[in-house]
């Protein structure tokens, strides 16, 4: 059997995630360098049309396991099925998304198939002995390169840092008959919001921390809606029970890289900063002029978020409706706040 790389796909409602295409693009680039094939594992029911799209991004082979028990991610069932695929395919490298599920799955798979594993990976390259993984460590204080040996190597990637490149391949579909067991877990509650923009895909993210003071994030939600963005939260807000765990941004949560990140009432712990390192522009709003978040922000506003955010939201709404004529008012309000921030920087 020739050498190969394996990507683990994510899909929902017959649509593959952006992360899947990013992983395939990265896998294709590596396969070209190594001179090997690229496979992608797809679990659960999916339409042929959606499957064929995978070939557009470099998949030589599409491994499909159709079973209704795989239509929803459950750790033990997915681990069993994917470990069987990995054992059969014997890939050099397994790539998956470093999401909540991906981090859990990478660990359980590594234990099952006895593989070297790394999560939160920013980049991966082949070496003479194995694979070199690039990632941030200790709250993004250092950039590390870690070399993993053995076969396979499992890498959970921070897909927000990866690009998407189309590269047409054969995309041969191979259906495997794997006996999928019943899960030992019991689903207590499931929440789906198809209208909500995923944090990992949002171009604008408005995030709240301890400074919000409670579970009422309505002012942040209104601003996010105006920006066509998503709402996130710091770990302290999650621990307080103000937002669901799926909204947590940081090293132990979701890593985001939007065009605009607005941190509201967030002090700026190292683990939170690690989660927003890829953001193009960071705006911080905080009462505390000594909050660490200001040192990482491109723009900062010292003040009460409950006074600033509604004002900002109204100005942005007016600007949308007037085609930009509200820009002067926004600049007047912003200039005063930015000057305060610049003074903080100077001090």
Coordinates of C-alpha atoms in Angstrom, one line a residue:
X1 CA 0.0 0.0 0.0
X2 CA 1.3 3.4 -1.0
X3 CA 1.9 6.1 1.7
X4 CA -1.0 8.4 2.4
X5 CA -2.3 11.3 4.5
X6 CA -5.8 11.3 6.1
X7 CA -8.1 14.2 6.8
X8 CA -11.1 13.8 9.1
X9 CA -14.1 15.8 7.7
X10 CA -16.8 17.7 9.6
X11 CA -20.2 18.2 8.1
X12 CA -23.7 19.2 9.1
X13 CA -26.9 19.3 7.1
X14 CA -25.2 18.0 4.0
X15 CA -22.6 20.8 4.1
X16 CA -18.9 20.4 4.9
X17 CA -17.4 22.9 7.3
X18 CA -14.9 25.5 6.1
X19 CA -12.4 23.8 8.3
X20 CA -12.7 20.6 6.2
X21 CA -11.7 22.5 3.1
X22 CA -8.8 24.2 4.9
X23 CA -7.5 20.8 6.2
X24 CA -7.8 19.3 2.7
X25 CA -5.9 22.2 1.2
X26 CA -3.1 21.8 3.8
X27 CA -3.2 18.0 3.3
X28 CA -2.9 18.4 -0.5
X29 CA 0.1 20.7 -0.2
X30 CA 1.8 18.2 2.1
X31 CA 0.9 15.2 -0.2
X32 CA 2.5 17.0 -3.1
X33 CA 5.7 17.6 -1.1
X34 CA 5.8 14.0 0.2
X35 CA 4.6 12.5 -3.1
X36 CA 1.8 10.5 -1.5
X37 CA -2.0 10.3 -1.8
X38 CA -4.6 12.2 0.3
X39 CA -7.7 10.5 1.8
X40 CA -10.6 12.0 3.7
X41 CA -12.8 10.2 6.2
X42 CA -16.5 11.1 6.2
X43 CA -18.8 9.6 8.8
X44 CA -22.6 9.6 8.7
X45 CA -25.1 10.4 6.0
X46 CA -24.1 12.9 3.3
X47 CA -25.3 13.6 -0.3
X48 CA -23.2 12.5 -3.3
X49 CA -23.1 16.1 -4.5
X50 CA -21.5 17.2 -1.2
X51 CA -19.1 14.3 -1.3
X52 CA -18.0 15.2 -4.8
X53 CA -17.0 18.7 -3.6
X54 CA -14.1 17.1 -1.6
X55 CA -12.3 16.1 -4.8
X56 CA -12.2 19.8 -5.7
X57 CA -9.9 20.4 -2.8
X58 CA -7.4 17.7 -3.3
X59 CA -9.0 14.4 -2.1
X60 CA -7.7 11.3 -4.0
X61 CA -10.0 9.0 -2.0
X62 CA -13.1 9.6 0.0
X63 CA -13.7 7.0 2.7
X64 CA -17.4 6.9 3.6
X65 CA -18.9 5.1 6.6
X66 CA -22.7 5.5 6.4
X67 CA -24.5 4.7 9.7
X68 CA -27.2 6.8 11.4
X69 CA -25.3 6.5 14.7
X70 CA -22.6 8.6 13.1
X71 CA -24.9 11.5 12.1
X72 CA -24.1 13.2 15.3
X73 CA -20.7 13.5 17.0
X74 CA -20.4 11.2 20.0
X75 CA -16.9 10.6 21.3
X76 CA -16.9 6.8 21.8
X77 CA -18.6 6.0 18.6
X78 CA -16.4 8.3 16.5
X79 CA -13.3 7.0 18.2
X80 CA -14.2 3.4 17.4
X81 CA -15.0 4.1 13.8
X82 CA -12.1 6.4 13.0
X83 CA -9.5 4.1 14.8
X84 CA -10.7 1.3 12.5
X85 CA -10.2 3.5 9.5
X86 CA -6.8 4.6 10.7
X87 CA -5.7 1.0 11.3
X88 CA -6.8 0.0 7.8
X89 CA -5.4 3.0 6.0
X90 CA -2.2 3.3 8.1
X91 CA -1.6 7.0 7.2
X92 CA 1.6 8.9 7.9
X93 CA -0.4 11.8 9.3
X94 CA -4.0 12.4 10.4
X95 CA -5.3 16.0 10.2
X96 CA -8.4 17.2 12.0
X97 CA -9.9 20.5 13.3
X98 CA -8.8 21.7 16.7
X99 CA -12.4 22.4 17.8
X100 CA -13.9 21.2 21.1
X101 CA -14.8 17.8 19.4
X102 CA -11.5 17.7 17.5
X103 CA -9.3 18.2 20.6
X104 CA -11.2 15.4 22.4
X105 CA -11.1 13.1 19.4
X106 CA -7.4 13.6 18.7
X107 CA -6.6 12.5 22.3
X108 CA -8.9 9.5 22.3
X109 CA -7.7 8.4 18.8
X110 CA -4.0 8.8 19.9
X111 CA -4.6 6.6 22.9
X112 CA -6.5 4.0 20.8
X113 CA -4.0 3.7 17.9
X114 CA -0.9 4.6 20.0
X115 CA 0.0 7.7 18.0
X116 CA 1.9 10.9 18.8
X117 CA -0.5 13.8 19.0
X118 CA -0.5 17.6 19.1
X119 CA -3.3 20.1 19.3
X120 CA -3.7 23.8 18.5
X121 CA -1.2 23.4 15.6
X122 CA -0.6 26.4 13.4
X123 CA 1.5 24.6 10.7
X124 CA 2.9 21.2 9.9
X125 CA 5.8 20.1 7.7
X126 CA 7.5 16.7 6.9
X127 CA 11.0 16.0 8.3
X128 CA 13.3 13.1 7.7
X129 CA 12.2 11.4 10.9
X130 CA 8.5 12.5 11.3
X131 CA 6.5 15.8 11.3
X132 CA 7.4 19.2 12.7
X133 CA 4.5 21.0 14.3
X134 CA 4.4 24.8 14.8
X135 CA 2.3 26.1 17.6
X136 CA 2.0 28.8 20.3
X137 CA 2.5 27.7 24.0
X138 CA 2.2 29.3 27.4
X139 CA -0.6 31.6 26.4
X140 CA 1.1 32.6 23.1
X141 CA 4.2 33.8 25.0
X142 CA 6.4 31.6 22.9
X143 CA 6.2 30.1 19.4
X144 CA 7.3 26.4 19.5
X145 CA 8.3 23.8 17.0
X146 CA 7.7 20.2 18.1
X147 CA 8.8 17.2 16.2
X148 CA 6.6 14.1 16.4
X149 CA 7.7 10.6 15.4
X150 CA 6.0 7.3 14.6
X151 CA 3.1 6.3 12.4
X152 CA 0.7 7.8 12.4
X153 CA 1.1 11.3 13.7
X154 CA -2.1 13.1 14.7
X155 CA -2.3 16.9 14.4
X156 CA -5.4 18.9 15.4
X157 CA -5.0 22.2 13.5
X158 CA -6.1 25.7 14.3
X159 CA -7.8 26.0 10.9
X160 CA -8.4 29.7 11.2
X161 CA -4.8 30.1 10.3
X162 CA -5.1 27.9 7.2
X163 CA -5.9 29.0 3.6
X164 CA -8.3 27.3 1.1
X165 CA -6.9 26.3 -2.3
X166 CA -8.8 24.3 -4.9
X167 CA -6.8 21.4 -6.4
X168 CA -8.9 18.9 -8.4
X169 CA -8.1 15.2 -7.7
X170 CA -9.9 11.9 -8.5
X171 CA -12.1 11.9 -5.3
X172 CA -12.8 8.1 -5.6
X173 CA -15.5 7.2 -3.1
X174 CA -14.9 4.0 -1.1
X175 CA -17.7 2.8 1.2
X176 CA -16.5 0.9 4.3
X177 CA -18.7 -1.5 6.2
X178 CA -17.6 -1.0 9.8
X179 CA -19.7 -2.3 12.7
X180 CA -20.6 0.8 14.6
X181 CA -21.5 0.2 18.3
X182 CA -24.1 1.8 20.4
X183 CA -22.9 4.8 22.3
X184 CA -22.4 4.5 26.1
X185 CA -23.3 8.2 26.5
X186 CA -26.7 9.6 26.9
X187 CA -27.6 12.9 25.3
X188 CA -29.4 15.0 27.9
X189 CA -30.0 18.1 25.9
X190 CA -29.2 19.4 22.4
X191 CA -29.2 23.0 21.3
X192 CA -29.1 23.9 17.6
X193 CA -29.2 27.5 16.2
X194 CA -28.9 27.4 12.4
X195 CA -29.2 31.2 12.3
X196 CA -26.2 31.7 14.5
X197 CA -22.9 32.4 12.7
X198 CA -20.2 30.0 14.0
X199 CA -17.5 31.9 16.0
X200 CA -14.7 30.3 14.0
X201 CA -16.2 31.6 10.8
X202 CA -17.4 35.1 11.9
X203 CA -15.6 38.1 10.4
X204 CA -16.6 40.2 13.4
X205 CA -16.7 38.9 17.0
X206 CA -18.0 40.8 20.0
X207 CA -16.9 39.1 23.2
X208 CA -17.8 39.7 26.8
X209 CA -16.1 39.0 30.1
X210 CA -16.5 39.5 33.8
X211 CA -17.1 43.2 33.2
X212 CA -20.5 42.4 31.6
X213 CA -21.6 41.6 35.2
X214 CA -24.2 38.9 34.4
X215 CA -25.9 36.7 31.8
X216 CA -27.5 39.6 30.0
X217 CA -25.4 40.0 26.9
X218 CA -28.1 41.8 24.9
X219 CA -26.0 44.9 24.3
X220 CA -23.2 42.8 22.9
X221 CA -25.7 40.7 20.8
X222 CA -27.2 43.9 19.3
X223 CA -23.7 45.2 18.3
X224 CA -22.8 41.8 16.8
X225 CA -26.0 41.7 14.8
X226 CA -25.3 45.1 13.4
X227 CA -21.8 43.9 12.4
X228 CA -23.2 40.6 11.0
X229 CA -20.9 38.9 13.5
X230 CA -21.0 36.5 16.4
X231 CA -20.9 36.8 20.2
X232 CA -18.3 35.1 22.3
X233 CA -17.2 35.1 25.9
X234 CA -14.1 34.8 28.1
X235 CA -13.6 31.8 30.4
X236 CA -14.6 33.8 33.5
X237 CA -18.0 34.5 31.9
X238 CA -18.4 30.9 31.0
X239 CA -17.4 29.7 34.5
X240 CA -20.0 32.0 35.9
X241 CA -22.7 30.3 33.8
X242 CA -23.5 33.4 31.8
X243 CA -22.9 31.9 28.4
X244 CA -22.7 28.3 27.0
X245 CA -19.4 26.6 26.8
X246 CA -19.5 26.7 23.0
X247 CA -19.1 30.5 23.2
X248 CA -15.8 30.3 25.1
X249 CA -12.9 32.0 23.3
X250 CA -9.3 31.2 24.4
X251 CA -6.6 28.6 24.6
X252 CA -9.0 26.1 26.3
X253 CA -12.0 27.2 24.1
X254 CA -12.4 28.3 20.5
X255 CA -9.6 30.1 18.6
X256 CA -10.8 32.9 16.4
X257 CA -9.2 35.1 13.7
X258 CA -11.9 37.6 12.6
X259 CA -11.3 40.9 10.8
X260 CA -12.6 42.7 13.9
X261 CA -12.5 41.5 17.5
X262 CA -14.2 43.6 20.2
X263 CA -13.4 42.7 23.8
X264 CA -15.9 44.1 26.2
X265 CA -15.1 43.9 29.9
X266 CA -12.4 41.4 29.4
X267 CA -9.2 41.8 31.4
X268 CA -7.1 39.9 28.9
X269 CA -5.6 36.7 30.5
X270 CA -2.9 35.0 28.6
X271 CA -5.2 32.1 27.7
X272 CA -7.7 34.5 26.2
X273 CA -5.1 36.4 24.3
X274 CA -3.9 33.1 22.8
X275 CA -7.4 32.5 21.4
X276 CA -7.5 35.8 19.6
X277 CA -3.9 36.0 18.3
X278 CA -5.0 35.7 14.7
X279 CA -7.5 38.6 14.8
X280 CA -6.7 41.4 12.3
X281 CA -7.9 44.3 14.5
X282 CA -8.6 44.1 18.2
X283 CA -10.7 46.8 20.0
X284 CA -10.8 46.7 23.8
X285 CA -13.4 48.4 26.0
X286 CA -12.7 48.3 29.7
X287 CA -13.1 50.5 32.8
X288 CA -9.7 49.5 34.1
X289 CA -6.9 51.5 32.5
X290 CA -4.4 48.8 33.6
X291 CA -6.2 45.8 32.1
X292 CA -3.7 43.7 30.2
X293 CA -6.0 43.6 27.1
X294 CA -5.0 47.2 26.3
X295 CA -1.5 46.1 25.6
X296 CA -2.7 43.7 23.0
X297 CA -5.3 45.9 21.4
X298 CA -5.0 48.0 18.3
X299 CA -7.6 50.4 19.6
X300 CA -8.9 50.9 23.2
X301 CA -11.7 52.7 25.0
X302 CA -11.6 53.3 28.7
X303 CA -15.1 53.5 30.0
X304 CA -18.4 51.8 30.8
X305 CA -19.3 49.2 28.1
X306 CA -23.0 49.8 28.8
X307 CA -22.6 53.4 27.8
X308 CA -20.2 52.9 24.9
X309 CA -21.6 49.8 23.1
X310 CA -25.2 51.1 22.7
X311 CA -23.9 54.4 21.3
X312 CA -21.6 52.6 18.9
X313 CA -24.4 50.3 17.8
X314 CA -26.7 53.2 17.1
X315 CA -24.0 55.0 15.1
X316 CA -23.3 51.9 13.0
X317 CA -27.0 51.3 12.4
X318 CA -27.4 54.9 11.3
X319 CA -24.3 54.7 9.1
X320 CA -25.8 51.6 7.4
X321 CA -29.1 53.2 6.7
X322 CA -27.7 56.5 5.5
X323 CA -25.0 55.0 3.3
X324 CA -22.1 56.3 5.5
X325 CA -23.4 59.9 6.3
X326 CA -23.2 59.1 10.0
X327 CA -19.5 58.7 9.7
X328 CA -18.7 62.2 11.1
X329 CA -20.7 61.5 14.3
X330 CA -18.9 58.2 14.8
X331 CA -15.5 59.8 14.3
X332 CA -16.4 62.5 16.8
X333 CA -17.3 59.9 19.4
X334 CA -14.4 57.7 18.6
X335 CA -11.7 60.4 18.5
X336 CA -12.3 61.3 22.2
X337 CA -12.1 57.6 23.2
X338 CA -9.1 56.8 21.1
X339 CA -7.2 59.8 22.6
X340 CA -7.9 58.3 26.1
X341 CA -6.4 55.0 24.9
X342 CA -3.3 56.7 23.4
X343 CA -2.8 58.4 26.7
X344 CA -2.9 55.0 28.4
X345 CA -0.3 53.7 26.0
X346 CA 1.9 56.8 26.8
X347 CA 1.5 56.4 30.5

